[in-house]
Amino acid sequence: MTPYYLTAPIYYVNAKPHLGHAYTTIVADAMTRFALLMGRDAMFITGTDEHGDKIVKAAEKAGTSVEELTDRVSGEFRALWPELRARPARFVRTTSPEHKAVVRAFLQKIYDAGDIYFGEYGGYYCYGCERFYTEKELEKGVCPQHLTPTEYISEKNYFFRMSKYQERLKKHILDNPDFIRPARYRAEALALLEGEVLDDLCISRPKTRLSWGIDLPFDSEYVCYVWFDALLAYFTALEGPGSELFNRFWPQAEHLVAKDILKPHAVFWPTMLMAAGLPFYRHLNVHGYWLSRSTKMSKSIGNVVSPLETALQYGLDAFRYFLLREMQFGSDADFSEEALIARFNADLANDLGNLFSRVLSMTEKFCSGQVPAPGPDRDMEREVKGLAQDSLVNFQNFFGRVQFSLALEKLWELVRALNKYVDKAAPWALARAGDKETLGTVLYTLLECMRKIALHLWPVMPDKSVQMLTQLGCDCTVFAHEDAAAIRGILPAESEGFGTLDTGRKVAGVSNLFPRIDVKSAVGPCA
Ligand code: ME8
């Protein structure tokens, strides 16, 4: 049983969670559920990033202590994830004693190895990014991310010899085409490593300027730079290097982030791993931004969508489906309620919901609500089954390669083909003609394909998936109890054979999974 360890970012506690954070965490949850279904011992983690200038400034602005702010906002993030059916195995707070111990041990290790030195540095500091920029990196004199003025700061600090590992990292990225994916971000990472020598990384802040951080183990006048501290949360969740958990899961680690934090994950982090003599992660999965009216949704701009309100308004699973279906992983996507409603009505109400409602009501009407026994397949059934196989294999392949939108599109090819098959096979005509055997074949083929669709949708729509399976008369105890051992590894076989659905089982007569949203009456929370 291969382990699977996925990390979502640990989010800053300077403001409440918004749709962008919810997206990454929901994707992490869906990827973990999928890995479990595919047979892996899977978990994902997240947490909150609580040190640094940005947090101190946010507390000052809120007129509260930094401790009060971090406790409150960290609590809000932690409480949101279960509401969105995302279940991180661990939630790391960077202010926790466990995390501080991991950071200090790591710093001491690479200090002892000679990869940290003391020096003087002057640079343009952006408080939003918590990092220095060189003059060349600024855009018209301001921070290229936040478009806000920077502050020139010159001071003595500790530096990590990042440049020492530049060539090895470049080679690793070149030798492993899917180390950073999709490809456009691999190219961006390579561009950072090509040409000029990397600056060494300034990893400390003097306490005279900032005291809200983790003390360096070798100099108590300094605290650790927040990014150096934050990345190590991925180790804290595994109880630190050397632990049993770490040895088991770290070699299978994957990260999930948006493009704003590509550089720390593609450059800082792998060089830190090399300095500590630890293996690289497997994949860095990078997605684009959710935009609101073509502008990045961001707490500093204030154009954010509340994930919980939207989920409550349209249904959590429909919301999760929309997020995974609408955004091509890697590219930006625009969030609008109109787009959500359009997707809901087309894909969920018309295609999927309608399929369930038609087939279940016909089973009720023509077969007393019981799964009928199938007769021999005709060309029509062979064609549908061939298509089902292709669609499910495609779904599994694309989903595993973080192409969620394409995976769902492939699954919907099957949903739509089944609706057409209903029209073509016309069960009502078979019932009228008294052809029970063919009627059984048609309804069985449909119900069995619908069961497979419902199972494949579990990572995306966990509640609706169970509802669909229950309507099909399947025993869902293992899903209701989220029994990982029983769920693990059930998906690969589903794209191969047919006939797992028991005949004679009672199915629901009425389905009503996704009632159509009337556009005129939909008054949204996020207009
Ligand atoms: O960067 N669209 O935390 P953060 C899509 N603490 N995703 C978005 C988004 C948007 N408009 N806005 C935010 C940090 N995100 C660091 C991370 S990890 C060791 C430290 C998501 O609170 C996306 O995952 O600014 C992005 O990378 C992350 O939130 C940034 O969260």
XYZ file of C-alpha atoms and ligand atoms in Angstrom:
558
model
C 0.000 0.000 0.000
C 1.846 3.076 -1.251
C 1.551 6.102 1.019
C 0.365 9.442 -0.296
C 1.153 12.695 1.481
C -0.304 15.891 0.106
C 0.111 19.357 1.555
C -2.158 22.342 1.050
C -0.544 25.658 2.058
C -0.617 26.804 5.638
C -2.523 30.046 5.313
C -1.691 33.436 6.776
C -3.910 34.497 9.624
C -4.034 38.163 8.639
C -7.594 37.794 7.320
C -10.484 35.352 7.101
C -10.461 32.440 4.642
C -11.933 33.179 1.214
C -12.781 31.223 -1.918
C -9.110 30.988 -3.018
C -8.143 29.183 0.188
C -11.247 27.032 0.011
C -10.400 25.998 -3.548
C -6.918 24.736 -2.687
C -8.150 22.893 0.394
C -11.091 21.309 -1.435
C -8.774 20.207 -4.250
C -6.396 18.737 -1.656
C -9.305 16.850 -0.131
C -10.527 15.596 -3.521
C -7.009 14.473 -4.502
C -6.660 12.610 -1.211
C -10.033 10.876 -1.544
C -9.112 9.927 -5.106
C -5.714 8.546 -4.005
C -7.515 6.485 -1.363
C -9.975 5.081 -3.914
C -7.000 4.244 -6.138
C -5.409 2.212 -3.344
C -3.062 4.592 -1.521
C -2.650 5.191 2.187
C -3.580 8.822 1.687
C -3.652 11.960 3.798
C -3.415 15.696 3.355
C -2.486 18.435 5.768
C -2.868 22.165 6.097
C -2.590 24.722 8.888
C -1.885 28.370 9.586
C 1.190 30.532 9.096
C 1.291 32.824 12.086
C 4.652 34.604 12.320
C 6.124 37.638 10.626
C 5.561 41.355 10.051
C 2.345 40.863 8.165
C 0.633 39.273 11.153
C 1.965 41.854 13.606
C 0.676 44.635 11.348
C -2.741 42.938 11.012
C -3.038 42.675 14.810
C -2.111 46.345 15.213
C -4.706 47.299 12.635
C -7.356 45.186 14.363
C -6.416 46.762 17.709
C -5.770 43.396 19.295
C -2.815 41.375 20.543
C -1.049 39.187 18.066
C -1.817 36.116 20.185
C -5.531 36.908 20.196
C -5.550 37.466 16.415
C -3.665 34.265 15.585
C -5.853 32.147 17.874
C -9.041 33.587 16.470
C -8.221 33.453 12.748
C -6.446 30.101 12.958
C -9.617 28.807 14.636
C -11.719 30.145 11.758
C -9.602 28.306 9.170
C -9.638 25.103 11.191
C -13.410 25.237 11.654
C -14.131 25.935 7.988
C -12.565 22.802 6.484
C -14.973 20.219 7.929
C -17.885 22.440 6.847
C -16.595 22.017 3.289
C -16.112 18.246 3.835
C -12.327 18.643 3.702
C -10.627 16.551 6.341
C -6.954 17.370 6.880
C -5.173 14.633 8.834
C -3.206 17.313 10.687
C -3.605 21.043 11.140
C -0.281 22.721 11.881
C 0.009 26.043 13.663
C 3.445 27.567 13.279
C 3.203 28.995 16.809
C 2.916 25.485 18.301
C 5.798 24.101 20.407
C 6.064 21.043 18.094
C 6.615 23.240 15.076
C 9.138 25.477 16.849
C 11.155 22.401 17.793
C 11.199 21.157 14.178
C 12.319 24.569 12.865
C 15.063 24.986 15.438
C 16.411 21.466 14.872
C 16.450 22.043 11.111
C 18.220 25.407 11.431
C 20.822 23.940 13.772
C 21.459 21.052 11.403
C 22.232 23.177 8.378
C 24.093 25.736 10.503
C 26.352 22.945 11.756
C 26.829 21.744 8.199
C 28.138 25.216 7.270
C 25.248 26.281 5.032
C 24.304 29.341 7.096
C 26.551 32.404 7.415
C 26.297 35.906 8.886
C 26.470 38.909 6.562
C 25.126 42.323 5.676
C 22.343 42.836 3.171
C 20.424 45.718 1.714
C 17.234 45.217 -0.275
C 13.732 46.456 -1.036
C 11.398 44.844 1.488
C 7.738 44.126 0.742
C 5.718 43.516 3.914
C 2.950 41.832 1.903
C 5.318 39.227 0.474
C 7.524 39.124 3.559
C 10.575 39.191 1.329
C 13.321 41.348 -0.090
C 13.377 42.347 -3.734
C 16.365 43.511 -5.741
C 16.018 46.813 -7.581
C 15.748 44.894 -10.856
C 12.816 42.805 -9.634
C 10.683 45.835 -8.750
C 8.142 47.021 -11.271
C 8.326 50.785 -11.673
C 9.749 50.917 -8.166
C 6.928 48.969 -6.476
C 6.410 45.307 -5.452
C 5.483 43.286 -8.562
C 2.942 41.158 -6.581
C 1.192 43.777 -4.470
C 1.924 46.886 -6.531
C 2.654 48.680 -3.247
C 5.794 50.656 -2.277
C 8.645 48.709 -0.725
C 11.019 49.852 2.023
C 14.770 49.856 1.569
C 16.290 48.027 4.525
C 19.962 47.349 5.161
C 20.967 45.204 8.105
C 23.133 42.320 9.344
C 21.470 38.965 8.982
C 21.945 35.240 8.588
C 21.962 33.772 5.091
C 21.324 30.299 3.733
C 23.719 29.237 0.953
C 20.935 28.672 -1.563
C 23.154 29.367 -4.578
C 25.260 26.312 -3.711
C 22.352 24.043 -4.728
C 21.221 25.886 -7.841
C 22.772 23.564 -10.445
C 21.605 20.378 -8.724
C 18.088 21.702 -8.495
C 18.083 22.741 -12.144
C 19.244 19.285 -13.150
C 16.533 17.638 -11.058
C 13.819 19.744 -12.688
C 15.209 19.020 -16.153
C 15.460 15.282 -15.459
C 11.946 15.020 -13.965
C 9.442 16.614 -16.326
C 6.491 16.345 -13.930
C 8.336 17.455 -10.774
C 6.588 20.820 -11.183
C 3.279 20.701 -13.050
C 1.572 21.927 -15.184
C 4.497 22.555 -17.567
C 4.158 26.346 -17.647
C 5.189 26.540 -13.973
C 8.076 24.159 -14.563
C 9.246 26.597 -17.229
C 8.825 29.511 -14.797
C 10.859 27.703 -12.151
C 13.586 26.892 -14.651
C 13.695 30.527 -15.722
C 14.429 31.482 -12.098
C 17.385 29.094 -12.089
C 18.810 29.828 -15.496
C 21.204 32.632 -16.225
C 22.171 34.452 -13.058
C 23.431 32.957 -9.837
C 20.702 32.853 -7.182
C 21.054 35.235 -4.272
C 21.575 33.448 -0.996
C 18.424 33.513 1.114
C 18.211 35.894 4.039
C 16.716 33.683 6.750
C 16.673 35.906 9.824
C 15.163 39.121 11.094
C 16.805 41.086 13.931
C 14.573 41.184 17.004
C 15.091 44.929 17.146
C 12.838 45.093 14.063
C 10.635 42.028 14.504
C 10.308 39.786 17.520
C 7.230 37.771 16.481
C 8.986 34.663 15.209
C 10.959 31.600 16.175
C 14.300 32.303 17.851
C 17.337 31.133 15.918
C 18.918 28.337 17.957
C 22.393 29.801 17.442
C 21.628 33.519 18.023
C 18.838 34.679 20.332
C 19.033 38.247 18.954
C 17.357 37.021 15.781
C 14.139 35.275 14.749
C 13.681 33.008 11.743
C 12.407 34.424 8.427
C 8.728 33.501 8.108
C 9.012 31.529 4.851
C 11.839 29.382 6.165
C 9.678 28.665 9.201
C 6.476 28.099 7.183
C 7.788 25.521 4.706
C 8.924 23.360 7.594
C 5.287 22.968 8.674
C 5.212 20.185 6.065
C 7.660 18.334 8.323
C 5.913 19.200 11.575
C 2.772 17.468 10.315
C 4.872 14.305 10.012
C 6.432 14.755 13.458
C 9.757 15.882 11.976
C 12.602 14.128 10.157
C 13.492 10.749 11.601
C 10.016 9.892 12.907
C 8.253 6.768 11.697
C 5.536 8.863 10.092
C 8.121 10.977 8.310
C 10.088 8.018 6.969
C 6.917 6.473 5.654
C 5.215 9.497 4.098
C 7.880 12.040 3.178
C 9.281 10.133 0.165
C 5.772 10.270 -1.363
C 5.126 13.943 -0.652
C 3.281 16.236 -3.064
C 2.521 19.913 -2.623
C -0.439 21.890 -3.822
C -0.202 25.683 -4.126
C -1.257 28.593 -6.312
C 1.221 30.375 -8.550
C 1.776 33.218 -6.033
C 3.988 30.963 -3.954
C 5.789 29.136 -6.731
C 9.250 30.471 -5.901
C 9.357 29.447 -2.218
C 8.150 25.950 -3.166
C 10.125 25.492 -6.385
C 13.385 27.113 -5.274
C 13.716 27.790 -1.512
C 12.223 24.493 -0.375
C 14.091 21.995 -2.574
C 17.408 23.728 -1.800
C 16.569 23.509 1.920
C 15.873 19.800 1.469
C 19.223 19.299 -0.272
C 21.051 21.147 2.499
C 19.461 18.814 5.057
C 20.300 15.736 2.969
C 16.613 14.838 2.551
C 14.816 13.605 -0.556
C 12.900 15.940 -2.849
C 9.119 15.934 -2.875
C 7.470 14.080 -5.786
C 5.368 16.813 -7.345
C 4.672 20.477 -6.943
C 1.125 20.985 -8.265
C 0.488 24.624 -9.110
C -2.866 26.184 -9.891
C -3.916 29.632 -11.094
C -6.038 32.302 -9.463
C -9.725 32.651 -8.945
C -10.579 36.062 -10.242
C -13.472 38.269 -9.358
C -14.415 40.486 -12.288
C -11.027 39.733 -13.856
C -8.998 40.755 -10.760
C -7.259 38.303 -8.405
C -9.462 37.561 -5.447
C -7.433 38.723 -2.496
C -7.923 39.814 1.068
C -5.839 42.944 0.489
C -8.023 43.998 -2.464
C -11.182 42.998 -0.603
C -13.048 41.453 -3.573
C -13.461 38.084 -1.931
C -16.218 35.478 -2.036
C -17.211 33.727 1.168
C -16.913 29.986 0.516
C -19.315 28.911 3.221
C -22.123 31.259 2.247
C -21.843 30.194 -1.396
C -21.754 26.517 -0.452
C -24.824 26.929 1.741
C -26.655 28.785 -0.988
C -26.088 26.276 -3.796
C -25.281 23.092 -1.937
C -21.808 22.072 -0.848
C -21.295 19.344 -3.417
C -22.485 21.491 -6.300
C -20.021 24.152 -5.134
C -17.168 21.616 -4.974
C -18.109 20.312 -8.422
C -18.154 23.818 -9.853
C -14.702 24.658 -8.471
C -13.099 21.539 -9.909
C -14.959 21.633 -13.215
C -14.740 25.335 -13.980
C -11.023 25.945 -13.400
C -8.558 24.357 -15.813
C -5.893 23.439 -13.290
C -2.986 25.833 -13.861
C -4.981 28.630 -15.524
C -6.945 31.457 -13.930
C -10.745 31.273 -13.774
C -13.432 33.847 -13.155
C -15.838 33.229 -10.322
C -19.376 34.410 -10.831
C -22.713 33.224 -9.600
C -23.991 33.252 -13.172
C -21.288 30.754 -14.163
C -22.063 28.599 -11.125
C -25.780 28.542 -11.881
C -25.159 27.818 -15.576
C -22.890 24.871 -14.727
C -25.336 23.642 -12.112
C -28.305 23.678 -14.438
C -26.467 22.209 -17.452
C -24.261 19.527 -15.887
C -25.949 18.637 -12.619
C -29.669 19.280 -13.118
C -30.026 18.510 -16.844
C -27.414 15.821 -17.448
C -26.709 13.919 -14.238
C -29.831 14.657 -12.207
C -32.086 13.953 -15.133
C -30.390 10.637 -15.859
C -30.959 9.467 -12.284
C -34.493 10.689 -12.183
C -35.511 9.052 -15.502
C -33.827 5.714 -14.920
C -34.949 5.325 -11.328
C -38.547 6.211 -12.066
C -38.601 3.726 -14.971
C -37.156 1.033 -12.717
C -39.916 1.821 -10.240
C -42.593 1.774 -12.869
C -41.546 -1.199 -15.000
C -39.667 -3.411 -12.493
C -41.388 -2.657 -9.165
C -38.374 -0.588 -8.111
C -35.967 -3.528 -8.196
C -32.707 -3.888 -10.119
C -33.701 -6.236 -12.974
C -31.605 -9.175 -14.183
C -29.910 -8.400 -17.510
C -30.259 -10.507 -20.623
C -27.570 -10.820 -23.306
C -25.927 -7.620 -24.579
C -26.794 -6.285 -28.025
C -24.560 -4.001 -30.131
C -26.103 -1.031 -28.371
C -25.041 -2.271 -24.916
C -21.588 -3.245 -26.139
C -21.152 0.257 -27.473
C -22.310 1.873 -24.217
C -20.024 -0.350 -22.166
C -17.037 0.383 -24.399
C -17.700 4.070 -23.994
C -18.097 3.683 -20.237
C -14.778 1.920 -19.985
C -12.984 4.631 -21.985
C -14.629 7.392 -20.035
C -13.753 5.898 -16.627
C -10.154 5.127 -17.592
C -9.807 8.682 -18.905
C -11.328 10.067 -15.738
C -8.873 8.140 -13.582
C -5.869 9.135 -15.688
C -6.704 12.809 -15.907
C -7.675 13.116 -12.259
C -4.402 11.483 -11.217
C -2.552 14.054 -13.316
C -4.387 16.958 -11.619
C -6.456 17.691 -14.724
C -9.721 17.713 -12.826
C -11.760 19.654 -15.320
C -10.813 17.353 -18.153
C -11.449 14.290 -15.971
C -14.969 15.490 -15.220
C -15.555 16.350 -18.864
C -14.658 12.754 -19.731
C -17.072 11.437 -17.116
C -19.798 13.675 -18.471
C -19.291 12.174 -21.939
C -20.605 9.000 -20.347
C -23.459 10.771 -18.539
C -24.605 12.320 -21.806
C -24.156 9.073 -23.732
C -26.354 7.291 -21.189
C -29.102 9.872 -21.635
C -28.928 9.256 -25.383
C -28.978 5.507 -24.804
C -32.199 5.909 -22.809
C -33.771 7.699 -25.776
C -32.509 5.149 -28.271
C -33.245 1.983 -26.276
C -36.681 3.365 -25.243
C -37.419 1.197 -22.176
C -41.066 2.363 -22.205
C -41.523 0.797 -25.641
C -39.908 -2.455 -24.479
C -42.244 -2.497 -21.459
C -45.231 -1.859 -23.675
C -44.158 -4.686 -25.988
C -43.681 -7.003 -22.992
C -39.971 -7.585 -23.860
C -38.890 -8.092 -20.248
C -35.503 -9.534 -21.071
C -34.310 -6.587 -23.180
C -35.910 -4.164 -20.734
C -33.839 -5.817 -17.985
C -30.690 -5.511 -20.084
C -31.243 -1.830 -20.738
C -32.131 -0.822 -17.202
C -29.384 -2.963 -15.701
C -26.774 -1.435 -18.036
C -27.937 2.033 -17.070
C -28.065 1.382 -13.329
C -24.651 -0.285 -13.334
C -23.057 2.606 -15.255
C -24.733 5.077 -12.894
C -23.253 3.212 -9.920
C -19.799 3.565 -11.453
C -20.334 7.263 -12.096
C -21.469 7.790 -8.502
C -18.360 6.049 -7.167
C -16.017 8.074 -9.362
C -17.666 11.256 -8.142
C -16.971 10.548 -4.464
C -13.737 12.628 -4.369
C -15.569 15.631 -5.815
C -19.063 15.286 -4.336
C -18.792 13.031 -1.298
C -22.343 13.526 -0.025
C -24.133 13.387 -3.375
C -22.094 10.335 -4.313
C -23.375 8.473 -1.258
C -26.898 9.717 -1.959
C -26.665 8.391 -5.528
C -25.315 5.039 -4.388
C -28.057 4.768 -1.769
C -30.692 5.525 -4.406
C -29.220 2.685 -6.446
C -29.727 0.315 -3.530
C -26.031 -0.030 -2.670
C -24.868 -0.550 0.876
C -23.038 2.681 1.760
C -22.037 1.896 5.322
C -18.335 2.095 4.495
C -18.788 5.556 3.027
C -21.039 6.757 5.809
C -18.356 5.765 8.306
C -15.595 7.007 5.978
C -13.982 3.619 6.549
C -10.651 4.138 4.753
C -9.596 0.488 4.893
C -12.823 -0.618 3.176
C -12.867 2.194 0.618
C -9.181 1.941 -0.318
C -8.447 0.631 -3.780
C -11.979 0.089 -5.050
C -11.727 2.332 -8.113
C -9.233 0.714 -10.541
C -11.371 -2.424 -10.989
C -14.446 -0.290 -11.708
C -13.134 0.748 -15.108
C -12.663 -2.887 -16.097
C -15.677 -5.107 -15.486
C -19.456 -4.773 -15.320
C -21.993 -6.564 -13.177
C -21.236 -5.619 -9.569
C -24.685 -4.188 -8.940
C -26.814 -6.867 -7.268
C -30.028 -7.733 -9.062
C -33.201 -7.684 -7.012
C -32.062 -4.727 -4.876
C -34.647 -2.100 -4.157
C -33.855 1.282 -5.687
C -35.358 4.684 -4.939
C -38.404 5.561 -7.017
C -37.828 9.306 -6.849
C -34.400 10.869 -7.211
C -34.421 14.706 -7.289
C -30.661 15.118 -6.749
C -30.159 18.582 -8.209
C -33.374 20.591 -8.596
C -32.878 23.214 -11.285
C -32.020 26.709 -10.071
C -34.406 29.325 -11.297
C -32.103 32.153 -12.393
C -34.593 34.887 -11.505
C -35.064 33.726 -7.917
C -31.364 33.106 -7.196
C -30.211 35.987 -5.012
C -26.609 35.374 -4.211
C -24.428 36.232 -1.257
C -21.533 37.178 -3.464
C -22.929 39.417 -6.187
O 1.025 32.405 0.939
N -7.107 31.965 -6.231
O -0.553 32.124 2.610
P -1.846 32.831 1.984
C -6.672 30.739 -5.959
N 1.313 31.457 4.306
N -6.034 30.403 -4.813
C -5.831 31.367 -3.914
C -6.258 32.699 -4.142
C -6.942 32.983 -5.368
N -7.427 34.180 -5.671
N -5.928 33.430 -3.063
C -5.307 32.588 -2.183
C 0.698 32.035 2.063
N -5.258 31.338 -2.695
C 1.704 31.359 2.949
C 1.819 29.916 2.524
S 2.910 27.470 2.739
C 4.265 26.848 3.475
C 2.873 29.135 3.270
C -4.700 30.149 -2.025
O -2.836 32.917 3.098
C -3.605 29.506 -2.856
O -3.439 28.180 -2.417
O -1.472 34.071 1.268
C -2.400 30.333 -2.475
O -1.167 29.727 -2.819
C -2.616 30.445 -0.984
O -4.057 30.551 -0.838
C -1.926 31.626 -0.349
O -2.398 31.743 0.965
